[in-house]
CSV table of C-alpha atoms in Angstrom, one decimal:
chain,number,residue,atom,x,y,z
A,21,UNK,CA,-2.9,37.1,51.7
A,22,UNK,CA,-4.4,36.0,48.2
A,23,UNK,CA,-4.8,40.3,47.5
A,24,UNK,CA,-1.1,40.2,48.4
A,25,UNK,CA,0.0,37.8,45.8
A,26,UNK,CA,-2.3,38.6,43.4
A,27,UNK,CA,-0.9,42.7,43.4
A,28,UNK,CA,2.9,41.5,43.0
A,29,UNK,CA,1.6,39.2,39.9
A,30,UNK,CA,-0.2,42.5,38.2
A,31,UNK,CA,2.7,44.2,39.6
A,32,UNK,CA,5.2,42.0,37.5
A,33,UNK,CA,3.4,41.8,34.4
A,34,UNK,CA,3.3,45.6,34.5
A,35,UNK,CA,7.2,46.1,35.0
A,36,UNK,CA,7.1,43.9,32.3
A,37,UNK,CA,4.8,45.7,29.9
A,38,UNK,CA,5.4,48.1,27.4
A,39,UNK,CA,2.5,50.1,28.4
A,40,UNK,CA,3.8,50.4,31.7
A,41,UNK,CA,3.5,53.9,31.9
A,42,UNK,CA,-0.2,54.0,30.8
A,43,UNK,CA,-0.8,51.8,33.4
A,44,UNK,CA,0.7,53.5,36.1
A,45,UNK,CA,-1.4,56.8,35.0
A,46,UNK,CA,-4.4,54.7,34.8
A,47,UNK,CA,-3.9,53.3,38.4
A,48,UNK,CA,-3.0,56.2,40.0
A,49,UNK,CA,-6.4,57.2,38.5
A,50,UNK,CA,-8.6,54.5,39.9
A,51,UNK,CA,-6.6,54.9,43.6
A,52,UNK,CA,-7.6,58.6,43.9
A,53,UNK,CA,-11.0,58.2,42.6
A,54,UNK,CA,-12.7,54.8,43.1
A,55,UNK,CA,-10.4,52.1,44.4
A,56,UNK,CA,-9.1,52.3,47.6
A,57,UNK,CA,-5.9,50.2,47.6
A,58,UNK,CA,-2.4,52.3,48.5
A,59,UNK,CA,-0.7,52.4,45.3
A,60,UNK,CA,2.3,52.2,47.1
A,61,UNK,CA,1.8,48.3,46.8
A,62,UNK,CA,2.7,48.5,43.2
A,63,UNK,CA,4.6,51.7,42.8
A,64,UNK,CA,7.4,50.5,45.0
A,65,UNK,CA,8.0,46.8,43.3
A,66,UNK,CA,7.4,48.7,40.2
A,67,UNK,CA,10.6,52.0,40.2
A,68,UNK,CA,12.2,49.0,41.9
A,69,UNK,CA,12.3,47.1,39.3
A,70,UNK,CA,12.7,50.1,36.6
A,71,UNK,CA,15.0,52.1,38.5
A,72,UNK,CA,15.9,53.7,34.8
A,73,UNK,CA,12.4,55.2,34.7
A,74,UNK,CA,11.6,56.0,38.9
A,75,UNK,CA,11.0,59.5,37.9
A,76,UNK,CA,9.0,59.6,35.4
A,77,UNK,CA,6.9,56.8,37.2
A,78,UNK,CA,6.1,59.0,39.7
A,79,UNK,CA,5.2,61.7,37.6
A,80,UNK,CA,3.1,59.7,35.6
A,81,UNK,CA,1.4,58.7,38.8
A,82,UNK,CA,1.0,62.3,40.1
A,83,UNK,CA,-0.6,63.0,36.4
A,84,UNK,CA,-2.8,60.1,36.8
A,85,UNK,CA,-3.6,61.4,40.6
A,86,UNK,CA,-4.6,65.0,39.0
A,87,UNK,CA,-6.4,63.9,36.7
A,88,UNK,CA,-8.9,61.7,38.9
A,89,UNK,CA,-9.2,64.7,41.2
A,90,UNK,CA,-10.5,66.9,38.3
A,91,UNK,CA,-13.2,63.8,38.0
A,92,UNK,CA,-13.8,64.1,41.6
A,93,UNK,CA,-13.9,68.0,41.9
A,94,UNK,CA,-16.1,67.9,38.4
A,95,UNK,CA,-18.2,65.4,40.4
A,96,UNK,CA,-18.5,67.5,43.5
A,97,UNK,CA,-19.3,70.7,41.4
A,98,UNK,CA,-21.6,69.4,39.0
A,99,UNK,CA,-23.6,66.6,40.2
A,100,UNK,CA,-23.5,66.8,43.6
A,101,UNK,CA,-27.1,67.2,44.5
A,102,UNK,CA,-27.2,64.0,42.2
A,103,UNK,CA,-25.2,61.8,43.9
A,104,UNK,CA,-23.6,63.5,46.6
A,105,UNK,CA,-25.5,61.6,49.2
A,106,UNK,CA,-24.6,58.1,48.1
A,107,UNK,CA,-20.8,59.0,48.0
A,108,UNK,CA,-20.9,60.4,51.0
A,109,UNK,CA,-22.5,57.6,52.3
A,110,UNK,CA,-20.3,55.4,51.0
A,111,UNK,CA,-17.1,56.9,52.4
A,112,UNK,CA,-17.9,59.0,55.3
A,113,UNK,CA,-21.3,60.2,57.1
A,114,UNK,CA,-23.0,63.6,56.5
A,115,UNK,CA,-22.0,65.4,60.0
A,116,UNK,CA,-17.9,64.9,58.8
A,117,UNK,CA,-19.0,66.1,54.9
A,118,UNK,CA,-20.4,69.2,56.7
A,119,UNK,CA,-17.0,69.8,58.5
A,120,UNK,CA,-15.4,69.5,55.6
A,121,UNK,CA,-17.5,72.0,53.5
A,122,UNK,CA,-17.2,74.1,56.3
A,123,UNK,CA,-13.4,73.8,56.6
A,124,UNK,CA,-13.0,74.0,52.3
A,125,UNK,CA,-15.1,77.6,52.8
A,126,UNK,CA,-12.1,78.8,55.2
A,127,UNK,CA,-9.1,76.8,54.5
A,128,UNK,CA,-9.5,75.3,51.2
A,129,UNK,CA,-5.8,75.3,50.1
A,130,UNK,CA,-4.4,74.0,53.6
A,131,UNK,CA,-7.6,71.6,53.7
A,132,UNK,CA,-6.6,69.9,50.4
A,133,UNK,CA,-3.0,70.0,50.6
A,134,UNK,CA,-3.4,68.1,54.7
A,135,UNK,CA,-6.0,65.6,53.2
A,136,UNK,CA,-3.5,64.6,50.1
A,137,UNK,CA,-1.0,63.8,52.1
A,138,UNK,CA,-2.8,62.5,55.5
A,139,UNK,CA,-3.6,58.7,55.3
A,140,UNK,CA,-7.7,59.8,54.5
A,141,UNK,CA,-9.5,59.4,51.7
A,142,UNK,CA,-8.7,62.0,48.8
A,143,UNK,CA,-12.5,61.5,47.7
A,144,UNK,CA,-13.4,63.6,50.1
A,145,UNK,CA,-11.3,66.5,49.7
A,146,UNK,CA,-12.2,66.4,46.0
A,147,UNK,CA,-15.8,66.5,46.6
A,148,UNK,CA,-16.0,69.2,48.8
A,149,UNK,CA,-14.1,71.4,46.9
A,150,UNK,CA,-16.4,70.7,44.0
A,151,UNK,CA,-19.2,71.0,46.1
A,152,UNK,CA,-18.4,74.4,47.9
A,153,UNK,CA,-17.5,75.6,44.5
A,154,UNK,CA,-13.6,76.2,46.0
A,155,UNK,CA,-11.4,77.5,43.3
A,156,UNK,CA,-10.2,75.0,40.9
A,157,UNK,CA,-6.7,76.8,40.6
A,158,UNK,CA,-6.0,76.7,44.4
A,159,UNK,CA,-7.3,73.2,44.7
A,160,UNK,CA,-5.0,71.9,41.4
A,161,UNK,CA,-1.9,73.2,43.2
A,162,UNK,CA,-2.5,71.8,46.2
A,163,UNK,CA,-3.6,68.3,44.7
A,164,UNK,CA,0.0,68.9,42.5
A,165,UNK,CA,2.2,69.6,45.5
A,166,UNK,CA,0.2,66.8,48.2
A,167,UNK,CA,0.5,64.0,45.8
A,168,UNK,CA,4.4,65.3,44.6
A,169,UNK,CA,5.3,64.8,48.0
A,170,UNK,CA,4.1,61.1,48.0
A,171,UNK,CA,5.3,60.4,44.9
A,172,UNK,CA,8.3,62.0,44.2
A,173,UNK,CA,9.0,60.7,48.3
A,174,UNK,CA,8.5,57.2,47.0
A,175,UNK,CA,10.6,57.8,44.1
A,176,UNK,CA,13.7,59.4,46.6
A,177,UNK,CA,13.2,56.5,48.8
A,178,UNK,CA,13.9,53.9,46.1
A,179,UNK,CA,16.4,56.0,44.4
A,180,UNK,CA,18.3,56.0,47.5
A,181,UNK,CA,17.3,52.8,49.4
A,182,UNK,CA,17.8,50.7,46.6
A,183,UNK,CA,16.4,46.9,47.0
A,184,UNK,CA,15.4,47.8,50.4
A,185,UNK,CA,13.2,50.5,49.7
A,186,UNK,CA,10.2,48.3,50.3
A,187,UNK,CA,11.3,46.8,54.0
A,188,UNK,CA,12.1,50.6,54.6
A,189,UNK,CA,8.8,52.1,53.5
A,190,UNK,CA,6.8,49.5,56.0
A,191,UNK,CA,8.7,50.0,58.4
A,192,UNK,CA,8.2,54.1,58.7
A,193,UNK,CA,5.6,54.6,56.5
A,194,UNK,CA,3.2,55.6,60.0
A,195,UNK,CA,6.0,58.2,61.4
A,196,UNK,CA,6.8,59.6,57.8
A,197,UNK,CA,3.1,60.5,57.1
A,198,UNK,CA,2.8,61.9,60.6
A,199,UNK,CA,5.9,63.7,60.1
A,200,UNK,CA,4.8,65.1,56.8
A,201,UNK,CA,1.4,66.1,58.4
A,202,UNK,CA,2.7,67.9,61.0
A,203,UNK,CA,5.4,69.7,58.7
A,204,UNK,CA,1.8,71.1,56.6
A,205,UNK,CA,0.1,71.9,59.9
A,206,UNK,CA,2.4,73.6,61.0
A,207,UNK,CA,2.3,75.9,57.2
A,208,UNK,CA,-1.0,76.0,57.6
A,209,UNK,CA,-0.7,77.4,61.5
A,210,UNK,CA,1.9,79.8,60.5
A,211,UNK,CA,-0.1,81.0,57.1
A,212,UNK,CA,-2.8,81.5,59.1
A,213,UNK,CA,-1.1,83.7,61.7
């Protein structure tokens, strides 16, 4: 509860901030890379509030969102016999890292794109493509279209929900991320046909 209250007070000194943008880029940021808190708890109170700029909010936050999974892919690709271990530790085990390597190695594009919309966390997907040296090209435009859909989604539910965007979202936030997850696995069993 105290979370809770303290979010919608950072949330309303951020509508009210001029660097309100900046912010959003730099949370969106944090969220994909080291803090694990849905940014939907501030995006939504947030383009409610700035209705005037919901579009560009949500592009700022998929900016932010590519940006911390270029950190995480750099991570994966560069210092992963480093510290590859203690991340992995710290947000999965070892046997599910190996299936993902194993899946990036086959399925890369279709791998990231399912993990950036699926309620998992990114890190993962952004490690392992570092790690199994996946191309950065496929992985960018599947981190650009996974995290426009969540965005931009957020942005069209608002736009067209109005005030009760945020009721809406709890309610079928579960069945519009299984919906959405199918919708990819179903691509990904067609491309793969």
């Amino acid at each position: 509860m105290a979370l809770t209250a303290e979010l919608k007070q950072k949330t309303k000194r951020l509508v009210e901030s001029k660097n309100m943008l900046k912010g959003i880029t730099v949370a969106s940021f944090l969220e994909s890379t080291i803090v694990p808190i849905p940014l939907e708890a501030v995006m939504v109170p947030l383009m409610q509030a700035r209705r005037e700029k919901l579009w560009l909010i949500a592009l700022m936050a998929t900016v932010g969102c590519v940006i911390g999974a270029l950190f995480g892919y750099a991570l994966g690709y560069y210092l992963f016999d480093a510290v590859g271990d203690s991340v992995i530790e710290l947000l999965s085990s070892p046997s599910q890292f190996e299936q993902v390597k194993a899946q990036m190695q086959s399925q890369g594009f279709w791998f990231v794109l399912t993990l950036g919309i699926a309620p998992v966390p990114f890190q993962i997907a952004m490690l392992a493509a570092g790690a199994t040296k996946f191309s950065l090209l496929q992985f960018l435009i599947a981190t650009c279209i996974a995290r426009s859909l969540r965005y931009f989604g957020l942005a069209a539910v608002v736009y067209f929900a109005g005030d009760q965007a945020e009721k809406l979202i709890k309610k079928h936030k579960i069945k519009a991320v299984i919906l959405t997850t199918a919708i990819v696995l179903l691509a990904w069993w067609i491309a793969s046909r």
